[in-house]
Amino acid sequence: MTATAVKPRARSRIVVTGVGVYCPIGTSPEELLASIKAGRGGIGPIRSFDTSSLDVHHGAEIVDHDPSTAFTPSEAAMLDRTAQCAILAARQAIARARLDVSGKSADRIGIVMGICAGGRGDSNRTLQEPPPWADIAHARTFLGTSHFTQTGAVVAKLGLHGPQATISTACASSASALGHACELLEAGKADAILAGGADAFSFHTYAGFHALGAMAREPCSPFGNVVGVTFGEGAGCVVLERLDDALRRGPSIFGEILGFGASGDAHHITAPHPSGDGLRRAMERALSMAALRPADIDYVNAHGTGTRDNDGAETLAIKAVFKDARAIPPVSSSKSFFGHTLGAAGVLEFIVSLLCSAEGIIPPTINFACPRAGCDLDYVPNQARKGRIRRFLSNSAAFGGVNAVLAAGEYVPDRAASPVAVDRVGITGMAVLSSVACSLDGFAAALREGRTGIDVIDRFETQDGRKRSAALIHDFQPRKLLPTLDVRRMDRLNQYASVVAGLALKDAGLQGSRTGGDRIGVIVALTRGPVSTQEQFIENLRSCGVAKLSPKFFPAMVASTVAGQISQAHRLRGFTSTVIDGTGAGLHALLHAFETLRQDDGLDAVLVVAADEVGALFHRIYDRLGLLVTEDEEPGRVRPYHPAGRGLVLGEGAVAVLLERLANARARGARLRAELTGYGLTSEAGGAKEVANGVQLERAMRLALAEAGVPPSKLDLIYGLGRGVREHDEREVRALTRLLESRPTPVGSALGNVGVAEASCGLFSVAAATLGIERGEAYPIAGADELMGELAYIRGDVRPGTYRRALVVGSTEAGNNAALVLASTDAGST
Amino acid sequence: MSEAMSSAIVQSRSGNDSVGAQAMDERRDGSLRKEYRLLREGIGLSDYRAMGKFKVLGPASLELVNRVVLADVSRVPIKKMLATFILREDGGVSCETYVANLGDGYLLLTEGASPAEIAGLLANEARDVPGAEVVDTTRETALFSVDGPYAWELIKDLVGMEILGARYLEVVTDQSIAGTPATIYRAGKTGEFGYWIAVGKESAERTWAALLEAGRPFDLALCGSEATDLCKLENRFINVVREGARAGNVLELNCRTMVSRDKGEYRGRAAVESVIERGLRRRLIGLTLERGSPSDKLPELGAAVSYRGVTIGKVANVAYSYTLGRPIAVAFLDVDYAYVGLDYDVGASCARSNARTVSAPFVFNKSLAIRFQESSYLARDSR
């Protein structure tokens, strides 16, 4: 696909003005640097659980972590260890950046965190612990391990109101987070962003990798004689700002992020491409964005996990980038110091490189006796050496074939900015799998007719023995929907995700040989992920123990493998990422894709896929916490915006939206369904009254409209969530009421039809809005009888009309808000 | 065509290449072992030009292909292949075929029947399938095979590292070998890494020369069909002119998983369904025979397999395995006797050999232990 070139402009320069570290070799940047200089690693005997009957005893834990020194007793009890580490690192970064997060300033400060495993909850206790739904305390603790809950804890603690995102690309999570933070700053969505990652040392993670046989029996030796990975824990955080803003504020500048590259291997869900091809492309993309040549790089901080597959493939990737063996700079792995810190790995390793650059040293790979076969570069064995690092690459790779590379270096005042070619972006493909229909036409018909897929179920045990309702997909036949997709080794959620992805590609006319592999990316939105397989993992672990745990369930515990399955199934090798959030996941993923795509002319399109599966684990937890509507109260339906909305009706399904740069869409004659013209992201972190009033949700809406150049009076259509829970629906209604000021703009919701499919619900709204724009229809709210407030809800019959500009809004229970504007192709952008 | 190239042409599956047959006889003694070692420990080069190559295009291409072949090709992803058969109406095997989904149609690579015969068959079937067009590209396409545990290393040097990610039965298009556009099929029937390289016939000589030149550091040499057939037998790939031709019904070849009960009509369907309904009477199973030397006389094809003097089956294919140091065979046995781990007799009473039934494959391939980042023929880690 070749498109007419978009005129580039100067890219904003993004600098690092604050650094925070909390890890096994230091709980401050100074301690970290001292450990690096001294060659002092943090790997030792595992203390947080018993490994005496197993054959891996080493890990890198933060041994002196004492929550009481930093948190109140109630905070310490409520905050997961992962969140605690994240908050401590974030506080340091903000302090060093001298960033004011109070008052109105907080509106312009955002956060993007990379979390791989999520919180660890009670998992480090014995396997004889009761199941999560056993009592309310256990249920709350388990829900508190959600990836996005860790990010939310930092937001709440610091009082941030800007954009908030949780990226989970496994071992590349925080590298991906830094990349996305740069995009948000480039787009002016914030003035400063806290970007980083965290993960606590987790028994589940240990068990999973132990089952895979991937762990080293001694402290790891990346590229060296000891094969295998050693796990660690920690958090890292940096404050990123546009250079102009930083110079105006005057903090110290630690360094500059020059470029970011990401790719998908599309090869295997756990093993990297054997030639390191995907990592090579990510490194080259980072260099290209930074307008650098390989010869400009003085150092590579490798992903360097110590596994045979990674280290060999990464060595080949580095050789392929630098081509001439004499030109390959020193390469070292910081994981030799603090183990593999999963969500924190990317940012910690980036910080190591940054600090060493300022110090005039090259960090070593310790525990290195001799190189292993296939690894023959200069890995800076055991001792830091003097050397100038003006510019470096920091590599990360992950399950699912994710590769994320940062190009960065010392701040040079007169460096020329690299170019960015920003294009408009539209929707050229869409597909839906839901309880009402597994086709777009079927979905539209169900919306039109007010049909719902919600029914009373007795599949899961409940606390009170009464039945609940859910919107489940019946009669799902992947072979009929996409005959050429081999789903035999996929679990249910991955089947949904891969099938809907293929259908959207087909809808866009990009299936099969017409798909440009390197130039199409994938971003997946999840809330709970493949729950059935996760249940099997937990059950298998409880019944067999670590030593006999089957490895086949573990990949489902890693969110990025869903994107990996999609990439592999459809041979998509461009940018790849995964967003995890509550009911905002789908919208956040879509907006992440929008921002990445419009700034990157190395991509033609990004496929956004959200998927949900209803399984026993979370159904029982939600039920235990009283979050579900019972059959007696609300038999078989969600009641969006009902004044007495009492609870959730879970739904399952998947939605895929293909976003495409308009220049490319026009060049290949694609049908453009709608254009995404503006968006806003905010966080609620104020007092209860402020949150209840939806102040920040309203601000997100106004930001979206402002970017789209659309005043509220010009809106034709609005889709909210309306999940049937009074306090959350009330927040939407209040925000919309203030925005619309009594204007009778039609307001709809698709959740009455498809239930609350947490990750997908925002994209179901996008699908409804897009269909409405295309077909001139506003769909009635299914199950609507009593509705709160005075909004002009769409009730009864479908309302034909001309709908050229639609607002889609959504937020999570914790107040992570998103709003976006879709416009018809003739309404366009201002 | 150059003399060098023509002298290297191996006997085609249809057996109509006399140049190849003569070349093969001359190579038999000593050279068979040498070629076999190449395929098992190095890299061997073969010419598959005699395979039939047919494109099936048009909106009804899937329908036509599915009418002709045994398996359901609607499930084959784009740029992937599957191995299946074209049957006779009586359910026996006419030829073997690989079916590749190219995105805008299918490619059939056939072996075991002459391309002319397959062309006729396809033309006949196409009459009933409007919207499907068959293009015989047999003569326009040259097809070479590079096989062996280090075949990947040679191919990688020619087309780049990315080929290392190609999985078995994957089709890699838009490649270039010495400036010649090529399509590479990750295939092969030796159990080692195998790559079929397809180029236009006008580029055949140039590509052949490029392969030989690039293969020099790898001690690349030509391999005849006898060596590849031996590897095929050791890895229990079906030899369509041996056991394939002797199967009364395709199901006797243990390929029940290839059969789709719901894909609609196809050649030989009635016969296949009939056998499914009544049950198989015999099936193919592997046998290892008593240790001996390569020069010992092998049992004849069709030799009896017996148990306590009662004939229970017949040998369908036999060869001497250099890896195992003994003859190996596959035989059709009565189903009541076709189980692994049983001892039988093979051959006539005057030349009887003890044999034991074994599971597939006969050998453990060196390729299974290869790690791309650590292994290298050039570093002589095979020594």
PDB file of N, CA, C and O in Angstrom, chain B residues 92-127:
ATOM      1  N   GLY B  92      -8.565 -45.502  -4.210  1.00  0.00           N
ATOM      2  CA  GLY B  92      -7.117 -45.661  -4.209  1.00  0.00           C
ATOM      3  C   GLY B  92      -6.453 -44.335  -4.544  1.00  0.00           C
ATOM      4  O   GLY B  92      -7.115 -43.351  -4.905  1.00  0.00           O
ATOM      5  N   VAL B  93      -5.149 -44.321  -4.416  1.00  0.00           N
ATOM      6  CA  VAL B  93      -4.414 -43.066  -4.567  1.00  0.00           C
ATOM      7  C   VAL B  93      -3.970 -42.871  -6.008  1.00  0.00           C
ATOM      8  O   VAL B  93      -3.305 -43.731  -6.583  1.00  0.00           O
ATOM      9  N   SER B  94      -4.341 -41.749  -6.572  1.00  0.00           N
ATOM     10  CA  SER B  94      -3.875 -41.399  -7.915  1.00  0.00           C
ATOM     11  C   SER B  94      -2.532 -40.669  -7.811  1.00  0.00           C
ATOM     12  O   SER B  94      -1.590 -40.987  -8.511  1.00  0.00           O
ATOM     13  N   CYS B  95      -2.480 -39.693  -6.966  1.00  0.00           N
ATOM     14  CA  CYS B  95      -1.213 -38.988  -6.759  1.00  0.00           C
ATOM     15  C   CYS B  95      -1.268 -38.258  -5.428  1.00  0.00           C
ATOM     16  O   CYS B  95      -2.321 -38.116  -4.812  1.00  0.00           O
ATOM     17  N   GLU B  96      -0.097 -37.820  -5.029  1.00  0.00           N
ATOM     18  CA  GLU B  96      -0.020 -36.981  -3.835  1.00  0.00           C
ATOM     19  C   GLU B  96      -0.029 -35.531  -4.309  1.00  0.00           C
ATOM     20  O   GLU B  96       0.472 -35.227  -5.395  1.00  0.00           O
ATOM     21  N   THR B  97      -0.588 -34.652  -3.512  1.00  0.00           N
ATOM     22  CA  THR B  97      -0.534 -33.244  -3.893  1.00  0.00           C
ATOM     23  C   THR B  97      -0.402 -32.364  -2.669  1.00  0.00           C
ATOM     24  O   THR B  97      -0.996 -32.627  -1.616  1.00  0.00           O
ATOM     25  N   TYR B  98       0.392 -31.330  -2.810  1.00  0.00           N
ATOM     26  CA  TYR B  98       0.415 -30.256  -1.830  1.00  0.00           C
ATOM     27  C   TYR B  98      -0.488 -29.149  -2.382  1.00  0.00           C
ATOM     28  O   TYR B  98      -0.414 -28.817  -3.563  1.00  0.00           O
ATOM     29  N   VAL B  99      -1.307 -28.608  -1.514  1.00  0.00           N
ATOM     30  CA  VAL B  99      -2.204 -27.530  -1.923  1.00  0.00           C
ATOM     31  C   VAL B  99      -1.813 -26.275  -1.136  1.00  0.00           C
ATOM     32  O   VAL B  99      -1.841 -26.281   0.096  1.00  0.00           O
ATOM     33  N   ALA B 100      -1.409 -25.247  -1.850  1.00  0.00           N
ATOM     34  CA  ALA B 100      -1.007 -23.991  -1.213  1.00  0.00           C
ATOM     35  C   ALA B 100      -2.088 -22.940  -1.471  1.00  0.00           C
ATOM     36  O   ALA B 100      -2.542 -22.781  -2.609  1.00  0.00           O
ATOM     37  N   ASN B 101      -2.477 -22.246  -0.411  1.00  0.00           N
ATOM     38  CA  ASN B 101      -3.435 -21.140  -0.545  1.00  0.00           C
ATOM     39  C   ASN B 101      -2.640 -19.867  -0.812  1.00  0.00           C
ATOM     40  O   ASN B 101      -1.897 -19.403   0.042  1.00  0.00           O
ATOM     41  N   LEU B 102      -2.800 -19.314  -2.016  1.00  0.00           N
ATOM     42  CA  LEU B 102      -2.003 -18.143  -2.390  1.00  0.00           C
ATOM     43  C   LEU B 102      -2.728 -16.833  -2.090  1.00  0.00           C
ATOM     44  O   LEU B 102      -2.182 -15.768  -2.302  1.00  0.00           O
ATOM     45  N   GLY B 103      -3.956 -16.930  -1.643  1.00  0.00           N
ATOM     46  CA  GLY B 103      -4.727 -15.711  -1.378  1.00  0.00           C
ATOM     47  C   GLY B 103      -5.705 -15.447  -2.502  1.00  0.00           C
ATOM     48  O   GLY B 103      -6.900 -15.270  -2.285  1.00  0.00           O
ATOM     49  N   ASP B 104      -5.215 -15.429  -3.733  1.00  0.00           N
ATOM     50  CA  ASP B 104      -6.104 -15.209  -4.876  1.00  0.00           C
ATOM     51  C   ASP B 104      -6.363 -16.492  -5.643  1.00  0.00           C
ATOM     52  O   ASP B 104      -6.826 -16.474  -6.779  1.00  0.00           O
ATOM     53  N   GLY B 105      -6.036 -17.599  -5.046  1.00  0.00           N
ATOM     54  CA  GLY B 105      -6.261 -18.894  -5.685  1.00  0.00           C
ATOM     55  C   GLY B 105      -5.402 -19.936  -4.995  1.00  0.00           C
ATOM     56  O   GLY B 105      -4.863 -19.705  -3.911  1.00  0.00           O
ATOM     57  N   TYR B 106      -5.312 -21.100  -5.637  1.00  0.00           N
ATOM     58  CA  TYR B 106      -4.556 -22.206  -5.051  1.00  0.00           C
ATOM     59  C   TYR B 106      -3.502 -22.714  -6.020  1.00  0.00           C
ATOM     60  O   TYR B 106      -3.642 -22.560  -7.235  1.00  0.00           O
ATOM     61  N   LEU B 107      -2.480 -23.308  -5.472  1.00  0.00           N
ATOM     62  CA  LEU B 107      -1.446 -23.962  -6.269  1.00  0.00           C
ATOM     63  C   LEU B 107      -1.402 -25.416  -5.852  1.00  0.00           C
ATOM     64  O   LEU B 107      -1.327 -25.716  -4.663  1.00  0.00           O
ATOM     65  N   LEU B 108      -1.467 -26.312  -6.829  1.00  0.00           N
ATOM     66  CA  LEU B 108      -1.344 -27.744  -6.566  1.00  0.00           C
ATOM     67  C   LEU B 108       0.014 -28.216  -7.063  1.00  0.00           C
ATOM     68  O   LEU B 108       0.365 -27.990  -8.224  1.00  0.00           O
ATOM     69  N   LEU B 109       0.778 -28.838  -6.187  1.00  0.00           N
ATOM     70  CA  LEU B 109       2.058 -29.444  -6.559  1.00  0.00           C
ATOM     71  C   LEU B 109       1.874 -30.948  -6.456  1.00  0.00           C
ATOM     72  O   LEU B 109       1.684 -31.477  -5.368  1.00  0.00           O
ATOM     73  N   THR B 110       1.902 -31.633  -7.598  1.00  0.00           N
ATOM     74  CA  THR B 110       1.497 -33.043  -7.605  1.00  0.00           C
ATOM     75  C   THR B 110       2.679 -33.965  -7.889  1.00  0.00           C
ATOM     76  O   THR B 110       3.640 -33.599  -8.580  1.00  0.00           O
ATOM     77  N   GLU B 111       2.561 -35.169  -7.392  1.00  0.00           N
ATOM     78  CA  GLU B 111       3.626 -36.155  -7.545  1.00  0.00           C
ATOM     79  C   GLU B 111       2.996 -37.541  -7.556  1.00  0.00           C
ATOM     80  O   GLU B 111       2.124 -37.840  -6.743  1.00  0.00           O
ATOM     81  N   GLY B 112       3.442 -38.365  -8.495  1.00  0.00           N
ATOM     82  CA  GLY B 112       2.939 -39.739  -8.527  1.00  0.00           C
ATOM     83  C   GLY B 112       2.119 -40.047  -9.750  1.00  0.00           C
ATOM     84  O   GLY B 112       1.928 -41.196 -10.103  1.00  0.00           O
ATOM     85  N   ALA B 113       1.592 -39.038 -10.386  1.00  0.00           N
ATOM     86  CA  ALA B 113       0.919 -39.218 -11.680  1.00  0.00           C
ATOM     87  C   ALA B 113       1.540 -38.199 -12.620  1.00  0.00           C
ATOM     88  O   ALA B 113       2.064 -37.185 -12.165  1.00  0.00           O
ATOM     89  N   SER B 114       1.467 -38.438 -13.882  1.00  0.00           N
ATOM     90  CA  SER B 114       2.104 -37.509 -14.810  1.00  0.00           C
ATOM     91  C   SER B 114       1.344 -36.193 -14.808  1.00  0.00           C
ATOM     92  O   SER B 114       0.117 -36.167 -14.627  1.00  0.00           O
ATOM     93  N   PRO B 115       2.047 -35.089 -15.005  1.00  0.00           N
ATOM     94  CA  PRO B 115       1.359 -33.799 -15.071  1.00  0.00           C
ATOM     95  C   PRO B 115       0.266 -33.777 -16.127  1.00  0.00           C
ATOM     96  O   PRO B 115      -0.783 -33.165 -15.928  1.00  0.00           O
ATOM     97  N   ALA B 116       0.486 -34.481 -17.221  1.00  0.00           N
ATOM     98  CA  ALA B 116      -0.532 -34.496 -18.275  1.00  0.00           C
ATOM     99  C   ALA B 116      -1.816 -35.130 -17.762  1.00  0.00           C
ATOM    100  O   ALA B 116      -2.939 -34.666 -18.053  1.00  0.00           O
ATOM    101  N   GLU B 117      -1.653 -36.196 -17.005  1.00  0.00           N
ATOM    102  CA  GLU B 117      -2.824 -36.875 -16.449  1.00  0.00           C
ATOM    103  C   GLU B 117      -3.585 -35.958 -15.494  1.00  0.00           C
ATOM    104  O   GLU B 117      -4.817 -35.861 -15.532  1.00  0.00           O
ATOM    105  N   ILE B 118      -2.845 -35.263 -14.634  1.00  0.00           N
ATOM    106  CA  ILE B 118      -3.491 -34.363 -13.675  1.00  0.00           C
ATOM    107  C   ILE B 118      -4.132 -33.195 -14.399  1.00  0.00           C
ATOM    108  O   ILE B 118      -5.226 -32.745 -14.058  1.00  0.00           O
ATOM    109  N   ALA B 119      -3.460 -32.701 -15.431  1.00  0.00           N
ATOM    110  CA  ALA B 119      -4.034 -31.596 -16.206  1.00  0.00           C
ATOM    111  C   ALA B 119      -5.378 -32.005 -16.789  1.00  0.00           C
ATOM    112  O   ALA B 119      -6.352 -31.251 -16.762  1.00  0.00           O
ATOM    113  N   GLY B 120      -5.418 -33.223 -17.315  1.00  0.00           N
ATOM    114  CA  GLY B 120      -6.669 -33.722 -17.881  1.00  0.00           C
ATOM    115  C   GLY B 120      -7.753 -33.855 -16.826  1.00  0.00           C
ATOM    116  O   GLY B 120      -8.918 -33.491 -17.034  1.00  0.00           O
ATOM    117  N   LEU B 121      -7.363 -34.360 -15.683  1.00  0.00           N
ATOM    118  CA  LEU B 121      -8.330 -34.540 -14.594  1.00  0.00           C
ATOM    119  C   LEU B 121      -8.910 -33.197 -14.169  1.00  0.00           C
ATOM    120  O   LEU B 121     -10.122 -33.035 -13.992  1.00  0.00           O
ATOM    121  N   LEU B 122      -8.021 -32.216 -13.995  1.00  0.00           N
ATOM    122  CA  LEU B 122      -8.483 -30.897 -13.548  1.00  0.00           C
ATOM    123  C   LEU B 122      -9.376 -30.239 -14.592  1.00  0.00           C
ATOM    124  O   LEU B 122     -10.399 -29.620 -14.270  1.00  0.00           O
ATOM    125  N   ALA B 123      -8.996 -30.369 -15.847  1.00  0.00           N
ATOM    126  CA  ALA B 123      -9.805 -29.767 -16.922  1.00  0.00           C
ATOM    127  C   ALA B 123     -11.193 -30.381 -16.931  1.00  0.00           C
ATOM    128  O   ALA B 123     -12.210 -29.687 -17.112  1.00  0.00           O
ATOM    129  N   ASN B 124     -11.234 -31.670 -16.712  1.00  0.00           N
ATOM    130  CA  ASN B 124     -12.511 -32.378 -16.703  1.00  0.00           C
ATOM    131  C   ASN B 124     -13.406 -31.882 -15.566  1.00  0.00           C
ATOM    132  O   ASN B 124     -14.594 -31.588 -15.756  1.00  0.00           O
ATOM    133  N   GLU B 125     -12.829 -31.785 -14.413  1.00  0.00           N
ATOM    134  CA  GLU B 125     -13.609 -31.336 -13.245  1.00  0.00           C
ATOM    135  C   GLU B 125     -14.030 -29.879 -13.403  1.00  0.00           C
ATOM    136  O   GLU B 125     -15.115 -29.489 -12.977  1.00  0.00           O
ATOM    137  N   ALA B 126     -13.160 -29.080 -14.010  1.00  0.00           N
ATOM    138  CA  ALA B 126     -13.439 -27.644 -14.123  1.00  0.00           C
ATOM    139  C   ALA B 126     -14.655 -27.369 -14.987  1.00  0.00           C
ATOM    140  O   ALA B 126     -15.291 -26.314 -14.879  1.00  0.00           O
ATOM    141  N   ARG B 127     -14.992 -28.323 -15.841  1.00  0.00           N
ATOM    142  CA  ARG B 127     -16.174 -28.125 -16.702  1.00  0.00           C
ATOM    143  C   ARG B 127     -17.431 -27.948 -15.871  1.00  0.00           C
ATOM    144  O   ARG B 127     -18.367 -27.264 -16.288  1.00  0.00           O
TER     145      ARG B 127
END
